Amino acid sequence: MDIRPNLREVVAVSDFVRPARLFLSAFLSLVLSTALVPPAFAAEPAAPSPEEPEIPSVDKGLSAERVLSDMEALEANADYEPGTLLALIDGDAEVASADVTLKELAGAGGSLAGGAESIDQAGRCSLSPASAGDAGDPGVLAGIEPVAAGDWLGGLVLARVPVPEGMGTGEAASLLAQDDRVVDFSLGYVCSPEYVSEGAEVEVATGDPIYGELDKQWHLAHAAVPGAWSYMQNPDGTRAQGGVTVAVIDSGCDLDHPDLVGNLDLANAYDAVAGGPLEGDVLAGYADDAEDGGEGIASHGTHVCGIVGAQTGNGIGTAGVSYDARILPINAIDPASGRTAPGAIEAAFDYLFGLIDSGEDSIRVVNISLGSRNAMPTVAALLGRALDEYGLTVVASAGNGASSAAHYPSDYEQCISVVCANTEGRKDPNSNYGPGTDVSAPGCYVWSTVDGGGYGYKTGTSMAAAVVSGVAALLYTMDPSATPQQVRDAVVGGAEPLPEPEETAAGMVSAADAMELLLFGVDYDDVGTEEWYVTGGYFTYVARAGIMRGYSGTSSFGPYLDVTRAEFATVLYRMANPGSGATTDPSLYEDDETGFSDAVGGEYYTAALNWAKREGIMTGDASSGYTTVRPNDSLSRQEAAVMSQRFAGALGADTSVANMSTPDLLDWDDVASWARDA
């Protein structure tokens, strides 16, 4: 039995390796040259960023050609906004309609204090291209709307540029190419919610009992969520609380839903499209699928929020996967189109970065149940910042196109890309799949909250991603010091293979196995999460404290095997000397100092036996004249009691026994006289 020191040995199963199929536009070339994305995207190491980044030189004529080329290629693809361009503008450029600069609008230091709201308070601004000519020239582009200006943009401002009425997109792009203040630009790429309309069963549910209603909340059982909850119990009977916040970038949320309101971060809920406080789910009442009798896109954000963080154990509705995580809803959807507004995801992250910089350090997970077939290079840049500098785990839906083709933002390597699985544990036919995906999760007919205080079913990778976000929040709750890489390794490494490996290697998420990998470094195959030693918090305590781990080189803990004398000595030694390195520091275990004829040096137990003999905890066998200790023999319960009493005494406890009476035990007469006091 290897009772190892308190060192996490999380199994590495992913090195963030993805197929090299990212579409790199001039936007990405731009942010690469300003060292805004991690080396995983760069062809060569990026130079250190200066305090004032130089604005790189970009051939904007090629950018204009790219806009036209993209338009032609995307005519059959609805994932862009024809009437809007996205532009990166020099942060020091003067704004024509106001006596301020865009950098000043962004706030001191070029970082948004509170996100795009600061820009909105200063008023929208306009940009007059250098070639515009007379004031009445129709070439003047008005209504420029800055959406992000955080320092992740290296002193630039990301803005939406509406194409004026009567002007073609290509003509507008040509005008932008002639303006010195415009650094680069592209089409206004957008994302759509990742759902498949289902016949909704909308009702006010009366029960939250998770173990009694797992038929309705089947996704909890299939993702082994109750098993992960078992590990969150402390030995003193309290439940582990992590103070973890999950940001849900979606369509907002029903802020008054009785099953959500207790877990919502209402103070920071934000509308990245309107640039102000969130007022609710912007798709409330949206009925594009009403002919099916389905909820369709309506309530999309509310449904996702409920999967992640509906209040658990409150006796109503449904139980959120995360159990008690805070939910920060952020709207990125334009209610007029039912899709994200161009630049809204960037604006949402810009806001999150500002919150974290201001001290909101509980934000650990970001859920994006939105997607597109189009690459979004500025999103790729901010994802690098989110991972490397803000330590955020970003979970994204893989898409519902029944395809292995590229999909964004889920295909960016900084995301955990989630496939939708059905009730049979197989990939849903509508789900995307392939080498760009990381893990599968239940996503078909998932029961969750909808607008108006009700509940209903929805299907899609949106729902599957929300399950994984909830699992990630559970992991951070139990180990607040975990890194995004460790959480990713645990989620992906703990997944169970799907029956269709030829289509996807993204196994079914197991919250319980992920918890074991993160906490213990081992996915135990003989530990039942419903067992008393788990639900009581004892297993988690001894494993995390490095007191007991399992058998070296195996996935077995051996919960019902006998403990040997040497193993028990090691348990006591670990309790008295946490983090001692007894099996890693040769100076501690190289030489046996006990004098027992059957104890040897260089064993896992040597340091513990040396210590136990020195402290009078193990004195040897009386039958051998105290010359042997039988280290590999099983330890009887009465022997364990004696060693425990001596251990307590060695730590200074009063182990004397006063007014000892005979216990009412049927086998008390079998207890040896030398063990009765103990």
XYZ file of C-alpha atoms in Angstrom:
678
model
C 0.000 0.000 0.000
C 1.471 3.319 -1.104
C 0.522 5.991 1.392
C 2.023 8.880 -0.500
C 2.830 12.453 0.507
C 0.401 15.260 -0.139
C 1.352 15.861 -3.748
C -1.259 16.104 -6.504
C -0.276 13.905 -9.444
C -2.976 14.831 -11.926
C -2.791 12.621 -14.974
C -1.986 14.712 -18.045
C -4.244 13.639 -20.881
C -4.258 16.730 -23.033
C -1.520 19.080 -24.147
C -3.996 21.420 -25.816
C -3.041 19.814 -29.141
C -5.593 20.540 -31.854
C -5.587 20.167 -35.629
C -3.939 23.088 -37.387
C -7.136 24.202 -39.050
C -7.602 27.681 -37.611
C -8.528 30.279 -40.175
C -6.067 33.148 -39.637
C -7.163 36.469 -41.092
C -5.465 39.833 -41.006
C -7.074 40.435 -37.600
C -5.112 37.516 -36.204
C -1.949 38.710 -37.922
C -2.511 42.007 -36.201
C -2.927 40.677 -32.711
C -0.021 38.307 -33.228
C 2.239 41.207 -34.079
C 1.213 42.984 -30.877
C 1.922 39.840 -28.819
C -1.677 39.518 -27.666
C -2.103 35.773 -28.176
C -0.159 32.890 -26.650
C 2.759 31.203 -28.453
C 0.435 28.370 -29.507
C -0.794 30.679 -32.266
C 2.514 32.281 -33.187
C 4.929 31.081 -35.873
C 7.851 32.327 -33.806
C 8.286 33.600 -30.227
C 6.704 37.004 -29.706
C 8.862 39.867 -28.502
C 8.042 41.412 -25.107
C 5.325 44.045 -25.375
C 6.549 47.594 -24.839
C 4.693 49.856 -22.424
C 3.128 51.652 -25.401
C 2.660 49.035 -28.162
C 3.447 50.283 -31.625
C 0.570 50.124 -34.065
C 1.597 47.501 -36.635
C 1.554 48.106 -40.333
C -1.275 46.262 -42.112
C -2.085 46.291 -45.807
C -5.661 47.531 -45.483
C -6.171 47.201 -49.199
C -5.862 43.447 -48.703
C -8.261 43.740 -45.777
C -10.838 45.334 -48.056
C -10.335 42.552 -50.592
C -10.724 40.006 -47.799
C -14.075 41.516 -46.800
C -15.367 41.082 -50.345
C -13.954 37.560 -50.553
C -15.493 36.620 -47.222
C -18.857 38.020 -48.284
C -18.805 35.905 -51.430
C -17.806 32.788 -49.496
C -20.400 33.369 -46.787
C -23.451 34.205 -48.871
C -25.007 30.893 -47.837
C -23.869 31.275 -44.248
C -25.911 33.421 -41.888
C -23.124 33.736 -39.330
C -22.213 37.337 -40.137
C -23.992 40.697 -40.119
C -23.976 42.194 -43.638
C -24.696 45.732 -42.422
C -21.879 45.927 -39.906
C -18.088 45.872 -40.028
C -15.750 45.306 -37.097
C -12.800 47.683 -36.937
C -9.688 47.978 -34.811
C -8.957 51.662 -34.269
C -5.841 53.400 -32.994
C -6.552 54.106 -29.326
C -4.932 57.538 -29.625
C -7.043 58.590 -32.605
C -9.208 61.663 -32.161
C -12.928 61.216 -32.551
C -14.460 63.611 -35.036
C -17.686 64.329 -33.141
C -16.268 64.824 -29.646
C -13.343 66.541 -27.989
C -12.034 63.263 -26.531
C -9.956 60.350 -27.716
C -10.986 56.730 -27.896
C -8.228 55.950 -25.414
C -9.751 58.406 -22.958
C -13.119 56.764 -23.475
C -11.519 53.481 -22.478
C -10.486 54.917 -19.110
C -7.137 55.376 -17.421
C -4.485 52.926 -18.510
C -6.477 51.822 -21.525
C -8.539 49.356 -19.465
C -12.304 49.510 -19.195
C -13.461 50.156 -15.657
C -16.731 48.283 -15.696
C -16.615 47.316 -19.340
C -18.249 48.990 -22.318
C -20.595 50.926 -20.043
C -17.822 53.505 -19.566
C -17.718 54.075 -23.304
C -21.495 54.343 -23.523
C -21.600 57.003 -20.814
C -19.307 59.168 -22.956
C -21.703 58.864 -25.856
C -21.346 57.188 -29.215
C -18.801 58.687 -31.551
C -18.352 59.019 -35.296
C -15.378 58.589 -37.572
C -14.855 60.634 -40.721
C -12.541 58.859 -43.191
C -9.789 61.044 -44.599
C -11.233 60.745 -48.123
C -14.720 61.811 -47.163
C -14.492 65.308 -48.607
C -17.398 67.641 -47.915
C -19.456 67.282 -44.755
C -22.422 66.209 -46.842
C -20.492 63.500 -48.658
C -22.302 60.148 -48.299
C -18.903 58.570 -47.695
C -18.927 59.750 -44.064
C -19.298 56.734 -41.763
C -21.269 57.728 -38.672
C -22.341 55.895 -35.555
C -19.052 54.163 -34.760
C -19.703 52.175 -31.566
C -16.687 51.150 -29.450
C -17.337 47.763 -27.830
C -13.994 46.843 -26.257
C -10.835 48.699 -25.293
C -9.174 46.545 -22.650
C -5.416 46.271 -22.497
C -5.651 42.831 -24.166
C -6.085 44.870 -27.370
C -2.691 46.518 -26.892
C -3.907 50.112 -26.985
C -6.435 49.554 -29.775
C -10.213 49.874 -29.657
C -12.600 47.330 -31.175
C -15.641 49.048 -32.641
C -18.750 48.219 -34.625
C -19.032 50.255 -37.837
C -22.526 50.310 -39.366
C -22.573 50.482 -43.161
C -24.546 53.644 -44.083
C -27.841 53.267 -45.863
C -27.354 53.211 -49.584
C -23.695 52.230 -49.353
C -22.363 48.783 -50.167
C -20.271 46.845 -47.686
C -17.352 46.798 -50.111
C -17.498 50.577 -50.536
C -17.541 51.061 -46.768
C -14.555 48.747 -46.431
C -12.652 50.777 -49.042
C -13.290 53.969 -47.079
C -12.072 52.374 -43.860
C -8.914 51.254 -45.651
C -8.102 54.907 -46.440
C -8.353 56.178 -42.868
C -5.138 56.343 -40.870
C -6.988 55.825 -37.585
C -8.360 52.451 -38.677
C -5.759 49.743 -38.097
C -7.694 46.805 -39.558
C -11.250 45.619 -40.111
C -13.358 42.638 -41.112
C -16.935 41.545 -41.582
C -19.058 41.556 -38.457
C -18.926 37.879 -37.596
C -21.647 36.582 -35.272
C -22.559 33.399 -33.370
C -25.872 31.642 -32.883
C -27.261 29.770 -29.856
C -26.471 26.047 -30.126
C -29.868 24.438 -29.667
C -32.237 22.124 -31.518
C -35.898 22.924 -30.930
C -37.806 20.343 -28.939
C -41.420 20.028 -27.911
C -41.211 21.840 -24.598
C -42.914 20.701 -21.434
C -43.165 24.081 -19.750
C -44.497 23.934 -16.225
C -43.766 25.060 -12.721
C -42.151 21.966 -11.263
C -42.762 21.093 -7.650
C -39.794 18.919 -6.798
C -36.043 19.333 -6.586
C -35.303 15.939 -4.920
C -32.444 14.916 -7.125
C -32.319 11.267 -6.117
C -36.092 10.845 -6.503
C -36.348 12.537 -9.887
C -33.248 11.436 -11.751
C -35.544 10.130 -14.472
C -36.421 13.736 -15.310
C -32.971 15.063 -14.423
C -31.278 12.218 -16.247
C -28.306 14.375 -17.204
C -27.180 14.458 -13.562
C -26.989 10.674 -13.306
C -25.358 10.177 -16.727
C -22.659 12.719 -15.905
C -22.060 11.111 -12.465
C -22.830 14.430 -10.785
C -24.248 13.034 -7.491
C -21.025 11.034 -7.115
C -18.981 14.231 -7.359
C -21.259 15.880 -4.805
C -20.423 13.050 -2.400
C -16.801 14.236 -2.273
C -17.900 17.699 -1.205
C -18.851 16.561 2.283
C -16.460 17.458 5.120
C -15.842 15.104 8.084
C -17.536 17.614 10.407
C -20.779 17.292 8.424
C -20.535 20.587 6.558
C -20.554 20.847 2.786
C -17.548 22.269 0.972
C -18.215 25.775 -0.263
C -15.950 27.259 -2.895
C -17.405 30.664 -3.739
C -16.980 29.912 -7.457
C -18.671 32.077 -10.092
C -19.544 30.846 -13.594
C -20.000 33.558 -16.227
C -22.625 32.549 -18.808
C -22.227 34.509 -22.051
C -25.570 33.948 -23.718
C -28.926 35.731 -24.076
C -29.125 36.888 -20.481
C -31.359 35.224 -17.913
C -34.720 35.449 -16.169
C -33.423 37.406 -13.169
C -36.542 36.684 -11.097
C -36.728 32.925 -11.611
C -37.324 31.419 -8.138
C -34.915 28.535 -8.807
C -32.116 30.854 -9.962
C -32.370 34.137 -8.105
C -30.564 32.880 -5.007
C -27.484 31.955 -7.068
C -27.401 34.886 -9.512
C -24.787 37.629 -9.292
C -27.362 40.350 -9.867
C -24.985 43.178 -8.995
C -22.708 42.369 -11.957
C -25.169 40.900 -14.486
C -24.391 42.699 -17.736
C -25.702 43.361 -21.232
C -22.692 43.484 -23.560
C -24.890 44.560 -26.477
C -26.642 47.474 -24.796
C -23.558 48.349 -22.739
C -25.256 48.421 -19.350
C -26.853 46.356 -16.572
C -28.717 43.232 -17.660
C -32.496 43.519 -17.443
C -33.394 39.898 -18.164
C -33.333 37.274 -20.907
C -33.392 39.309 -24.132
C -35.014 36.377 -25.944
C -37.947 36.147 -23.538
C -41.009 35.481 -25.660
C -38.988 34.874 -28.828
C -41.120 32.315 -30.683
C -39.419 31.411 -33.951
C -40.343 27.745 -33.432
C -43.874 28.249 -32.189
C -45.286 26.137 -35.029
C -43.570 23.092 -33.483
C -45.084 23.813 -30.085
C -41.483 24.231 -28.981
C -39.732 26.846 -26.914
C -37.042 27.102 -29.562
C -34.527 29.852 -29.036
C -36.629 31.556 -26.356
C -35.255 31.208 -22.827
C -31.932 29.959 -24.183
C -29.813 31.830 -21.646
C -32.169 31.027 -18.770
C -32.082 27.330 -19.652
C -28.272 27.271 -19.782
C -28.007 29.151 -16.462
C -30.314 26.607 -14.816
C -28.260 23.621 -15.971
C -25.150 25.205 -14.513
C -26.497 26.692 -11.335
C -30.163 26.257 -10.435
C -30.417 26.137 -6.661
C -29.848 22.600 -5.418
C -31.697 21.177 -2.446
C -34.271 23.977 -2.280
C -37.177 21.616 -2.880
C -38.353 23.043 -6.212
C -37.654 22.578 -9.876
C -34.283 21.237 -10.839
C -30.777 20.955 -9.441
C -27.829 22.786 -10.980
C -24.772 20.674 -11.784
C -22.479 23.051 -9.868
C -24.597 22.635 -6.709
C -23.961 26.111 -5.291
C -21.916 28.149 -7.785
C -22.767 31.780 -8.398
C -23.997 32.511 -11.932
C -23.028 35.742 -13.696
C -25.291 36.109 -16.749
C -23.984 38.280 -19.600
C -26.027 38.975 -22.694
C -24.261 38.879 -26.066
C -27.396 38.381 -28.211
C -29.036 41.059 -30.341
C -32.751 40.452 -29.684
C -33.619 41.697 -33.174
C -31.684 38.900 -34.885
C -31.476 36.193 -32.233
C -27.695 36.033 -32.797
C -24.740 37.732 -31.184
C -24.111 41.316 -32.147
C -20.742 41.708 -33.931
C -18.051 42.127 -31.291
C -20.391 41.210 -28.421
C -18.320 38.228 -27.248
C -15.235 40.436 -27.191
C -17.199 43.064 -25.254
C -18.351 40.408 -22.771
C -14.791 39.270 -22.059
C -13.639 42.881 -21.914
C -16.203 43.375 -19.146
C -15.131 40.192 -17.340
C -11.477 41.216 -17.410
C -12.446 44.553 -15.902
C -14.421 42.842 -13.130
C -11.541 40.534 -12.252
C -9.084 43.421 -12.279
C -11.361 45.233 -9.835
C -11.235 42.333 -7.361
C -13.989 39.922 -8.454
C -11.636 36.942 -8.209
C -14.306 34.250 -7.801
C -14.905 34.083 -11.577
C -13.275 30.811 -12.676
C -15.447 29.372 -15.481
C -16.968 30.926 -18.626
C -19.712 29.112 -20.561
C -20.228 29.970 -24.246
C -23.163 28.000 -25.681
C -22.865 29.940 -28.941
C -21.052 29.149 -32.150
C -20.257 29.798 -35.787
C -18.532 28.211 -38.775
C -16.477 31.377 -39.133
C -13.148 32.002 -37.438
C -13.116 34.944 -35.035
C -9.483 36.015 -34.593
C -10.079 38.702 -31.963
C -11.979 36.129 -29.920
C -8.968 33.824 -30.260
C -6.755 36.599 -28.924
C -8.905 37.273 -25.875
C -9.230 33.543 -25.137
C -5.454 33.412 -24.849
C -5.611 36.285 -22.387
C -8.483 34.652 -20.483
C -6.519 31.436 -20.017
C -2.978 32.651 -19.468
C -3.506 35.828 -17.473
C -6.923 35.465 -15.861
C -6.910 31.705 -15.236
C -10.362 31.172 -16.725
C -11.669 27.796 -17.869
C -13.727 28.469 -21.007
C -16.268 25.819 -22.016
C -17.868 26.063 -25.476
C -20.507 24.117 -27.378
C -19.198 22.109 -30.338
C -22.158 22.995 -32.569
C -25.181 21.165 -33.952
C -24.222 20.737 -37.595
C -23.692 16.946 -37.553
C -20.234 17.714 -38.917
C -16.550 17.424 -38.100
C -15.818 20.700 -39.908
C -14.283 23.690 -38.152
C -16.466 25.428 -35.565
C -15.732 28.486 -33.433
C -15.015 29.499 -30.751
C -15.054 25.855 -29.597
C -12.220 24.847 -31.960
C -9.834 27.327 -30.408
C -7.467 25.360 -28.233
C -8.113 27.446 -25.132
C -11.698 26.139 -24.990
C -13.068 22.823 -23.755
C -15.221 21.816 -26.739
C -18.315 19.781 -25.793
C -20.195 17.210 -27.885
C -23.899 16.477 -27.210
C -24.712 12.934 -26.030
C -28.155 11.343 -25.746
C -29.830 9.250 -23.062
C -28.193 6.100 -24.443
C -24.728 7.534 -23.943
C -24.168 7.974 -27.668
C -23.370 11.049 -29.720
C -26.528 12.873 -30.713
C -26.945 12.716 -34.526
C -27.161 16.521 -34.754
C -24.005 17.169 -32.762
C -20.708 18.171 -34.284
C -17.826 15.822 -33.545
C -14.263 15.061 -34.554
C -10.690 15.746 -33.449
C -11.423 19.348 -32.457
C -13.739 18.257 -29.636
C -12.670 17.375 -26.112
C -15.494 15.788 -24.136
C -19.141 14.746 -24.476
C -21.944 15.491 -22.044
C -25.691 14.866 -21.754
C -27.474 17.406 -23.923
C -30.704 15.823 -25.204
C -34.047 16.643 -23.585
C -32.364 18.348 -20.663
C -34.797 19.642 -18.061
C -34.005 23.146 -16.821
C -35.331 26.603 -16.076
C -37.132 28.767 -18.665
C -38.415 32.326 -18.615
C -41.415 33.176 -16.488
C -40.477 30.956 -13.559
C -41.124 27.701 -15.392
C -39.184 24.672 -16.614
C -38.813 22.851 -19.901
C -36.714 20.588 -22.102
C -34.141 21.676 -24.664
C -31.615 19.749 -26.754
C -28.251 20.747 -28.138
C -24.561 21.192 -27.525
C -25.586 24.342 -25.626
C -27.019 22.128 -22.910
C -24.056 19.741 -22.986
C -21.581 22.620 -22.571
C -23.542 23.879 -19.572
C -23.185 20.463 -17.894
C -19.397 20.578 -18.320
C -19.258 24.156 -17.007
C -21.069 22.963 -13.902
C -18.566 20.123 -13.486
C -15.646 22.552 -13.816
C -17.216 24.721 -11.105
C -17.462 21.671 -8.817
C -13.752 21.023 -9.277
C -12.800 24.598 -8.457
C -15.057 24.462 -5.400
C -13.124 21.516 -3.988
C -9.714 22.804 -5.084
C -9.667 26.608 -5.391
C -5.933 26.501 -6.145
C -6.405 24.319 -9.249
C -5.179 25.672 -12.584
C -7.236 25.641 -15.796
C -4.882 22.984 -17.175
C -5.455 20.738 -14.147
C -9.227 21.173 -14.438
C -9.095 20.436 -18.156
C -6.981 17.329 -17.593
C -9.403 16.089 -14.936
C -12.525 16.694 -17.051
C -11.102 15.126 -20.215
C -9.110 12.393 -18.474
C -12.038 11.299 -16.330
C -14.407 10.881 -19.283
C -15.761 7.450 -20.191
C -15.404 6.287 -23.849
C -18.478 6.579 -26.064
C -19.675 3.536 -28.038
C -18.819 5.285 -31.346
C -15.076 6.017 -31.236
C -14.940 6.130 -35.017
C -16.893 9.406 -34.905
C -15.567 11.043 -31.775
C -12.918 10.318 -29.198
C -14.607 12.780 -26.841
C -15.751 10.516 -24.012
C -18.740 11.080 -21.724
C -17.921 13.427 -18.881
C -17.911 11.874 -15.409
C -18.012 14.462 -12.652
C -17.075 11.851 -10.033
C -14.056 10.567 -11.957
C -12.954 14.116 -12.763
C -13.144 14.945 -9.054
C -10.990 11.937 -8.168
C -8.390 12.835 -10.789
C -8.150 16.416 -9.594
C -8.131 15.710 -5.862
C -6.177 12.461 -5.731
C -4.421 12.086 -9.076
C -6.139 8.698 -9.530
C -9.491 7.624 -10.946
C -10.185 4.900 -8.365
C -11.924 1.813 -9.704
C -12.943 0.399 -6.307
C -14.274 3.457 -4.476
C -18.066 3.711 -4.393
C -19.137 7.345 -4.192
C -22.243 6.322 -2.245
C -20.214 4.576 0.475
C -20.256 5.961 4.024
C -16.555 6.731 4.023
C -17.033 8.978 0.961
C -20.342 10.658 1.832
C -19.047 11.297 5.344
C -16.027 13.161 4.002
C -13.446 10.767 5.515
C -12.024 9.463 2.254
C -11.557 12.958 0.869
C -9.904 14.092 4.089
C -7.287 11.343 4.327
C -6.540 11.412 0.604
C -6.162 15.188 0.299
C -4.120 15.370 3.476
C -1.717 12.798 2.016
C -2.468 10.330 4.814
C -3.808 7.517 2.597
C -3.895 7.362 -1.188
C -3.957 3.889 -2.686
C -1.834 1.070 -4.006
C 1.180 2.227 -6.002
C 0.938 1.727 -9.754
C -2.777 0.842 -9.651
C -6.175 2.551 -9.596
C -7.140 0.704 -6.418
C -7.611 2.082 -2.931
C -8.584 -1.226 -1.309
C -11.240 0.192 1.032
C -12.080 -3.173 2.612
C -8.628 -4.750 2.697
C -6.815 -5.261 5.987
C -4.254 -2.650 7.006
C -0.769 -3.911 7.858
C 1.192 -2.842 10.900
C 3.637 -0.891 8.744
C 0.804 0.805 6.845
C -0.858 1.947 10.048
C 2.464 3.260 11.374
C 2.786 5.235 8.137
C -0.754 6.634 8.549
C 0.110 7.908 12.035
C 3.459 9.233 10.816
C 1.730 11.189 8.023
C -0.732 12.668 10.503
C 2.083 13.817 12.788
C 4.448 14.895 9.994
C 2.411 16.232 7.054
C 4.438 16.778 3.911
C 7.514 15.120 5.396
C 8.593 13.476 2.138
C 9.182 10.173 3.923
C 9.112 8.167 0.695
C 10.879 10.743 -1.458
C 13.785 11.879 0.739
C 16.380 9.044 1.025
C 17.824 10.536 4.201
C 14.531 9.724 5.937
C 14.024 6.125 4.857
C 17.390 4.797 3.718
C 18.458 3.239 7.035
C 16.416 1.208 9.497
C 17.032 2.485 13.035
C 14.572 0.331 14.967
C 16.762 -2.654 15.740
C 13.911 -4.990 14.859
C 15.255 -8.004 13.029
C 12.436 -8.003 10.468
C 12.455 -4.260 9.656
C 14.663 -3.155 6.773
C 15.825 0.112 5.249
C 14.724 1.611 1.968
C 11.052 0.603 2.310
C 8.054 2.964 2.125
C 7.507 2.362 5.846
C 11.098 2.736 7.107
C 10.842 6.376 8.158
C 7.512 5.707 9.855
C 8.846 2.706 11.825
C 11.933 4.664 12.874
C 9.655 7.405 14.166
C 7.143 5.020 15.801
C 9.902 3.196 17.680
C 11.483 6.472 18.791
C 8.146 7.801 20.091
C 7.208 4.559 21.868
C 4.248 3.901 19.582
C 5.601 0.525 18.382
C 7.695 -1.404 20.899
C 7.866 -4.793 19.187
C 6.347 -8.199 19.859
C 6.505 -9.432 23.419
C 6.534 -13.051 22.147
C 9.904 -12.451 20.485
C 11.413 -10.542 23.367
C 10.574 -7.288 21.482
C 13.056 -8.114 18.720
C 10.492 -8.288 15.874
C 7.696 -6.000 14.673
C 6.055 -8.024 11.833
C 5.648 -4.983 9.515
C 3.675 -6.812 6.812
C 1.253 -8.648 9.090
C -2.338 -7.437 9.409
C -3.059 -5.172 12.332
C -5.805 -6.217 14.726
C -8.311 -3.673 15.989
C -7.020 -3.902 19.547
C -3.456 -3.373 18.302
C -4.665 -0.319 16.364
C -6.305 1.004 19.535
C -3.036 0.677 21.478
C -1.002 2.373 18.751
C -3.587 5.192 18.559
C -3.452 5.732 22.334
C 0.338 5.903 22.271
C 0.196 8.215 19.243
C -2.098 10.613 21.091
C 0.225 10.504 24.080
C 3.238 11.277 21.897
C 1.398 14.392 20.721
C 0.799 15.491 24.306
C -2.788 14.351 24.861
C -3.970 13.021 28.230
C -4.528 9.314 27.556
C -5.139 8.242 31.157
C -8.351 6.340 31.805
C -10.438 7.210 34.867
C -13.365 5.215 36.296
C -13.146 2.629 33.553
C -16.251 0.464 33.371
C -16.769 -2.678 31.348
C -18.273 -1.742 27.955
C -21.516 -3.438 26.994
C -19.932 -5.472 24.215
C -20.613 -9.147 23.587
C -16.955 -9.874 22.847
C -15.368 -7.717 25.547
C -13.914 -10.789 27.214
C -11.909 -11.429 24.022
C -10.064 -8.105 24.373
C -6.555 -8.661 25.750
C -5.854 -7.108 29.129
C -2.995 -5.037 27.667
C -5.411 -3.409 25.189
C -8.403 -2.673 27.407
C -7.374 0.789 28.537
C -6.634 1.744 24.938
